[in-house]
PDB file of C-alpha atoms in Angstrom:
ATOM      1  CA  MET A 438       0.000   0.000   0.000  1.00  0.00           C
ATOM      2  CA  ALA A 439       2.878   2.343   0.755  1.00  0.00           C
ATOM      3  CA  THR A 440       4.224   1.808  -2.759  1.00  0.00           C
ATOM      4  CA  GLY A 441       0.847   2.662  -4.301  1.00  0.00           C
ATOM      5  CA  GLY A 442       0.673   5.845  -2.226  1.00  0.00           C
ATOM      6  CA  ALA A 443       4.243   6.813  -3.072  1.00  0.00           C
ATOM      7  CA  LEU A 444       3.618   6.307  -6.798  1.00  0.00           C
ATOM      8  CA  ALA A 445       0.453   8.396  -6.647  1.00  0.00           C
ATOM      9  CA  PHE A 446       2.400  11.105  -4.803  1.00  0.00           C
ATOM     10  CA  ALA A 447       5.131  11.130  -7.455  1.00  0.00           C
ATOM     11  CA  GLY A 448       2.658  11.129 -10.347  1.00  0.00           C
ATOM     12  CA  ASP A 449       0.558  13.983  -8.951  1.00  0.00           C
ATOM     13  CA  VAL A 450       3.569  16.140  -8.033  1.00  0.00           C
ATOM     14  CA  ILE A 451       5.019  15.617 -11.525  1.00  0.00           C
ATOM     15  CA  ALA A 452       1.691  16.505 -13.162  1.00  0.00           C
ATOM     16  CA  GLN A 453       1.220  19.589 -11.006  1.00  0.00           C
ATOM     17  CA  SER A 454       4.797  20.661 -11.737  1.00  0.00           C
ATOM     18  CA  LEU A 455       4.222  20.355 -15.472  1.00  0.00           C
ATOM     19  CA  LEU A 456       0.868  22.183 -15.278  1.00  0.00           C
ATOM     20  CA  SER A 457       2.063  24.908 -12.910  1.00  0.00           C
ATOM     21  CA  LYS A 458       1.364  28.464 -13.997  1.00  0.00           C
ATOM     22  CA  GLU A 459       4.509  29.653 -12.230  1.00  0.00           C
ATOM     23  CA  GLU A 460       7.218  30.921 -14.581  1.00  0.00           C
ATOM     24  CA  GLU A 461       9.968  29.143 -12.674  1.00  0.00           C
ATOM     25  CA  LYS A 462       9.244  25.410 -12.806  1.00  0.00           C
ATOM     26  CA  SER A 463      10.093  23.337  -9.758  1.00  0.00           C
ATOM     27  CA  ILE A 464       9.244  20.006  -8.152  1.00  0.00           C
ATOM     28  CA  PRO A 465       7.038  20.422  -6.241  1.00  0.00           C
ATOM     29  CA  PRO A 466       5.700  23.589  -7.834  1.00  0.00           C
ATOM     30  CA  LYS A 467       5.308  26.782  -5.832  1.00  0.00           C
ATOM     31  CA  ASP A 468       1.530  26.590  -6.420  1.00  0.00           C
ATOM     32  CA  TRP A 469       1.400  22.955  -5.259  1.00  0.00           C
ATOM     33  CA  ASP A 470      -2.079  21.767  -4.245  1.00  0.00           C
ATOM     34  CA  VAL A 471      -1.073  19.556  -1.310  1.00  0.00           C
ATOM     35  CA  ILE A 472      -4.670  18.562  -0.599  1.00  0.00           C
ATOM     36  CA  ARG A 473      -5.093  17.251  -4.139  1.00  0.00           C
ATOM     37  CA  THR A 474      -1.863  15.285  -3.798  1.00  0.00           C
ATOM     38  CA  ASN A 475      -3.018  13.841  -0.472  1.00  0.00           C
ATOM     39  CA  ALA A 476      -6.277  12.653  -2.070  1.00  0.00           C
ATOM     40  CA  PHE A 477      -4.276  10.962  -4.848  1.00  0.00           C
ATOM     41  CA  VAL A 478      -1.994   9.345  -2.262  1.00  0.00           C
ATOM     42  CA  VAL A 479      -4.909   7.833  -0.328  1.00  0.00           C
ATOM     43  CA  PHE A 480      -6.530   6.580  -3.542  1.00  0.00           C
ATOM     44  CA  GLY A 481      -3.215   5.188  -4.785  1.00  0.00           C
ATOM     45  CA  ALA A 482      -2.486   3.441  -1.495  1.00  0.00           C
ATOM     46  CA  LEU A 483      -5.926   1.850  -1.197  1.00  0.00           C
ATOM     47  CA  TYR A 484      -6.617   0.923  -4.809  1.00  0.00           C
ATOM     48  CA  THR A 485      -3.262   0.579  -6.535  1.00  0.00           C
ATOM     49  CA  GLY A 486      -1.378  -0.614  -3.473  1.00  0.00           C
ATOM     50  CA  GLY A 487      -4.179  -2.654  -1.929  1.00  0.00           C
ATOM     51  CA  ALA A 488      -7.013  -3.784  -4.193  1.00  0.00           C
ATOM     52  CA  GLN A 489      -4.835  -4.337  -7.259  1.00  0.00           C
ATOM     53  CA  HIS A 490      -2.931  -7.130  -5.524  1.00  0.00           C
ATOM     54  CA  PHE A 491      -6.176  -9.071  -5.046  1.00  0.00           C
ATOM     55  CA  ILE A 492      -7.454  -8.245  -8.527  1.00  0.00           C
ATOM     56  CA  PHE A 493      -4.299  -9.567 -10.193  1.00  0.00           C
ATOM     57  CA  ASN A 494      -4.379 -12.722  -8.038  1.00  0.00           C
ATOM     58  CA  TYR A 495      -7.987 -13.281  -9.072  1.00  0.00           C
ATOM     59  CA  LEU A 496      -7.226 -12.724 -12.768  1.00  0.00           C
ATOM     60  CA  ASN A 497      -4.171 -14.980 -12.753  1.00  0.00           C
ATOM     61  CA  ASN A 498      -5.979 -17.768 -10.882  1.00  0.00           C
ATOM     62  CA  SER A 499      -9.254 -17.558 -12.823  1.00  0.00           C
ATOM     63  CA  PHE A 500      -8.175 -17.106 -16.437  1.00  0.00           C
ATOM     64  CA  ASP A 501      -5.600 -19.188 -18.278  1.00  0.00           C
ATOM     65  CA  GLU A 502      -5.469 -17.015 -21.361  1.00  0.00           C
ATOM     66  CA  PRO A 503      -3.475 -13.763 -21.074  1.00  0.00           C
ATOM     67  CA  LEU A 504      -5.926 -11.968 -23.386  1.00  0.00           C
ATOM     68  CA  ALA A 505      -8.827 -12.940 -21.103  1.00  0.00           C
ATOM     69  CA  ARG A 506      -6.950 -11.453 -18.112  1.00  0.00           C
ATOM     70  CA  LEU A 507      -6.244  -8.309 -20.130  1.00  0.00           C
ATOM     71  CA  GLY A 508      -9.870  -8.016 -21.208  1.00  0.00           C
ATOM     72  CA  MET A 509     -11.200  -8.481 -17.675  1.00  0.00           C
ATOM     73  CA  ALA A 510      -8.696  -5.986 -16.260  1.00  0.00           C
ATOM     74  CA  GLN A 511      -9.287  -3.260 -18.820  1.00  0.00           C
ATOM     75  CA  PHE A 512     -12.934  -3.714 -19.745  1.00  0.00           C
ATOM     76  CA  PHE A 513     -14.379  -4.758 -16.379  1.00  0.00           C
ATOM     77  CA  PHE A 514     -12.217  -3.795 -13.411  1.00  0.00           C
ATOM     78  CA  ILE A 515     -11.039  -0.436 -14.742  1.00  0.00           C
ATOM     79  CA  PRO A 516     -14.408   1.036 -15.831  1.00  0.00           C
ATOM     80  CA  PHE A 517     -16.505  -0.571 -13.073  1.00  0.00           C
ATOM     81  CA  CYS A 518     -14.137  -0.585 -10.070  1.00  0.00           C
ATOM     82  CA  TYR A 519     -11.161   1.730 -10.590  1.00  0.00           C
ATOM     83  CA  TYR A 520     -12.923   4.804 -11.973  1.00  0.00           C
ATOM     84  CA  PRO A 521     -15.981   4.683  -9.684  1.00  0.00           C
ATOM     85  CA  THR A 522     -13.641   4.413  -6.682  1.00  0.00           C
ATOM     86  CA  PHE A 523     -11.564   7.319  -7.986  1.00  0.00           C
ATOM     87  CA  LEU A 524     -14.682   9.352  -8.823  1.00  0.00           C
ATOM     88  CA  PHE A 525     -16.161   9.072  -5.336  1.00  0.00           C
ATOM     89  CA  MET A 526     -13.032   8.985  -3.194  1.00  0.00           C
ATOM     90  CA  THR A 527     -10.924  11.890  -4.440  1.00  0.00           C
ATOM     91  CA  PRO A 528     -13.666  14.577  -4.420  1.00  0.00           C
ATOM     92  CA  ALA A 529     -14.836  13.466  -0.959  1.00  0.00           C
ATOM     93  CA  LEU A 530     -11.321  13.583   0.481  1.00  0.00           C
ATOM     94  CA  ARG A 531     -10.406  16.888  -1.135  1.00  0.00           C
ATOM     95  CA  ALA A 532     -13.624  18.600  -0.051  1.00  0.00           C
ATOM     96  CA  GLY A 533     -13.384  17.207   3.470  1.00  0.00           C
ATOM     97  CA  TRP A 534      -9.787  18.328   3.931  1.00  0.00           C
ATOM     98  CA  GLU A 535     -10.494  21.748   2.428  1.00  0.00           C
ATOM     99  CA  TYR A 536     -13.630  22.591   4.416  1.00  0.00           C
ATOM    100  CA  GLY A 537     -14.028  19.985   7.144  1.00  0.00           C
ATOM    101  CA  PHE A 538     -15.752  16.640   6.683  1.00  0.00           C
ATOM    102  CA  GLY A 539     -19.530  16.893   6.930  1.00  0.00           C
ATOM    103  CA  SER A 540     -19.700  20.694   6.595  1.00  0.00           C
ATOM    104  CA  GLU A 541     -22.107  22.323   4.161  1.00  0.00           C
ATOM    105  CA  GLU A 542     -19.171  23.918   2.305  1.00  0.00           C
ATOM    106  CA  ALA A 543     -17.549  20.490   1.933  1.00  0.00           C
ATOM    107  CA  LYS A 544     -20.748  19.038   0.442  1.00  0.00           C
ATOM    108  CA  ILE A 545     -20.944  21.857  -2.101  1.00  0.00           C
ATOM    109  CA  ARG A 546     -17.255  21.489  -2.968  1.00  0.00           C
ATOM    110  CA  GLN A 547     -17.564  17.697  -3.215  1.00  0.00           C
ATOM    111  CA  ASN A 548     -20.435  18.050  -5.709  1.00  0.00           C
ATOM    112  CA  GLN A 549     -18.413  20.569  -7.725  1.00  0.00           C
ATOM    113  CA  LEU A 550     -15.350  18.282  -7.800  1.00  0.00           C
ATOM    114  CA  PHE A 551     -17.486  15.224  -8.539  1.00  0.00           C
ATOM    115  CA  SER A 552     -19.048  16.962 -11.569  1.00  0.00           C
ATOM    116  CA  GLU A 553     -15.634  18.106 -12.789  1.00  0.00           C
ATOM    117  CA  VAL A 554     -14.029  14.675 -12.467  1.00  0.00           C
ATOM    118  CA  ALA A 555     -17.076  12.785 -13.814  1.00  0.00           C
ATOM    119  CA  SER A 556     -17.066  14.857 -16.994  1.00  0.00           C
ATOM    120  CA  LYS A 557     -13.441  13.866 -17.595  1.00  0.00           C
ATOM    121  CA  ILE A 558     -13.829  10.114 -17.062  1.00  0.00           C
ATOM    122  CA  PRO A 559     -14.744   9.159 -20.688  1.00  0.00           C
ATOM    123  CA  PRO A 560     -11.660  10.798 -22.289  1.00  0.00           C
ATOM    124  CA  THR A 561      -9.510   9.593 -19.397  1.00  0.00           C
ATOM    125  CA  LEU A 562     -10.744   6.025 -19.936  1.00  0.00           C
ATOM    126  CA  LEU A 563      -9.668   6.292 -23.577  1.00  0.00           C
ATOM    127  CA  ARG A 564      -6.220   7.510 -22.451  1.00  0.00           C
ATOM    128  CA  ASN A 565      -6.175   4.624 -20.001  1.00  0.00           C
ATOM    129  CA  TRP A 566      -6.734   2.095 -22.770  1.00  0.00           C
ATOM    130  CA  CYS A 567      -4.096   3.710 -25.017  1.00  0.00           C
ATOM    131  CA  PHE A 568      -1.563   3.518 -22.192  1.00  0.00           C
ATOM    132  CA  TRP A 569      -2.467   0.338 -20.297  1.00  0.00           C
ATOM    133  CA  LEU A 570      -3.561  -2.066 -23.052  1.00  0.00           C
ATOM    134  CA  PRO A 571      -0.004  -2.425 -24.419  1.00  0.00           C
ATOM    135  CA  VAL A 572       1.529  -2.390 -20.911  1.00  0.00           C
ATOM    136  CA  GLN A 573      -0.816  -5.058 -19.616  1.00  0.00           C
ATOM    137  CA  PHE A 574      -0.491  -7.098 -22.802  1.00  0.00           C
ATOM    138  CA  VAL A 575       3.183  -7.451 -21.906  1.00  0.00           C
ATOM    139  CA  GLN A 576       2.325  -7.955 -18.230  1.00  0.00           C
ATOM    140  CA  PHE A 577      -0.112 -10.821 -18.744  1.00  0.00           C
ATOM    141  CA  ASN A 578       1.917 -12.493 -21.516  1.00  0.00           C
ATOM    142  CA  TYR A 579       5.509 -12.205 -20.286  1.00  0.00           C
ATOM    143  CA  ILE A 580       5.723 -11.118 -16.646  1.00  0.00           C
ATOM    144  CA  PRO A 581       5.510 -13.788 -13.912  1.00  0.00           C
ATOM    145  CA  ALA A 582       2.318 -13.478 -11.834  1.00  0.00           C
ATOM    146  CA  GLU A 583       4.252 -12.733  -8.641  1.00  0.00           C
ATOM    147  CA  LEU A 584       5.747  -9.640 -10.323  1.00  0.00           C
ATOM    148  CA  ASN A 585       2.483  -8.238 -11.786  1.00  0.00           C
ATOM    149  CA  VAL A 586       1.977  -5.580  -9.127  1.00  0.00           C
ATOM    150  CA  THR A 587       5.653  -4.555  -9.266  1.00  0.00           C
ATOM    151  CA  PHE A 588       5.557  -4.362 -13.055  1.00  0.00           C
ATOM    152  CA  THR A 589       2.449  -2.186 -13.108  1.00  0.00           C
ATOM    153  CA  ALA A 590       3.867  -0.078 -10.268  1.00  0.00           C
ATOM    154  CA  ALA A 591       6.820   0.813 -12.481  1.00  0.00           C
ATOM    155  CA  PHE A 592       4.431   2.171 -15.107  1.00  0.00           C
ATOM    156  CA  GLY A 593       2.176   3.594 -12.419  1.00  0.00           C
ATOM    157  CA  VAL A 594       4.240   6.756 -11.950  1.00  0.00           C
ATOM    158  CA  ILE A 595       3.686   7.676 -15.580  1.00  0.00           C
ATOM    159  CA  TRP A 596       0.005   6.732 -15.422  1.00  0.00           C
ATOM    160  CA  ASN A 597      -0.545   8.663 -12.181  1.00  0.00           C
ATOM    161  CA  ALA A 598       0.880  11.761 -13.859  1.00  0.00           C
ATOM    162  CA  ILE A 599      -1.476  11.222 -16.826  1.00  0.00           C
ATOM    163  CA  LEU A 600      -4.459  10.636 -14.504  1.00  0.00           C
ATOM    164  CA  SER A 601      -3.639  13.705 -12.427  1.00  0.00           C
ATOM    165  CA  TRP A 602      -3.167  15.848 -15.536  1.00  0.00           C
ATOM    166  CA  SER A 603      -6.292  14.578 -17.307  1.00  0.00           C
ATOM    167  CA  THR A 604      -8.551  15.082 -14.277  1.00  0.00           C
ATOM    168  CA  ALA A 605      -7.020  18.393 -13.121  1.00  0.00           C
ATOM    169  CA  GLY A 606      -9.765  20.834 -12.271  1.00  0.00           C
ATOM    170  CA  THR A 607     -10.432  24.128 -13.905  1.00  0.00           C
ATOM    171  CA  ALA A 608     -12.457  25.425 -10.965  1.00  0.00           C
ATOM    172  CA  GLU A 609     -10.185  26.781  -8.278  1.00  0.00           C
ATOM    173  CA  LYS A 610     -10.961  26.555  -4.596  1.00  0.00           C
ATOM    174  CA  GLU A 611     -12.737  29.690  -3.510  1.00  0.00           C
ATOM    175  CA  ALA A 612     -10.670  31.851  -1.196  1.00  0.00           C
TER     176      ALA A 612
END
């Protein structure tokens, strides 16, 4: 789980650094949204670092054919588990940390973030397939099952940067 959180941290900090409006680029950027990074870290730790281990075990034990594992991973688990978890978890965490969990302001902010992220899921899912289909083709065909999580973790930094960039909000937190 720590690895999943660390990869999410690295991916979000890289994305924010690349998207920073500051003239002088730095890692982390001067306009770093720490709360956004924290939400990515929690999601990365729980899903990537936790749930993915069980998902890959299930796929490897249930399907003999690598293409069946790839299909289940990308066309079932990603659209019906990964993105719904991301869609509900990150707005709730960000809003709660920004305004206090359960507050009226947090509920308004959570709805705003949810709408923003939800509208970006279809193009992000297409980016996901462009990135992960070739990676997981290699994973399920050539990488030993016990190294599946490690293999995807290596590509996870790049993907986390893409996910952070593609779901970055245009609505800024109100001062």
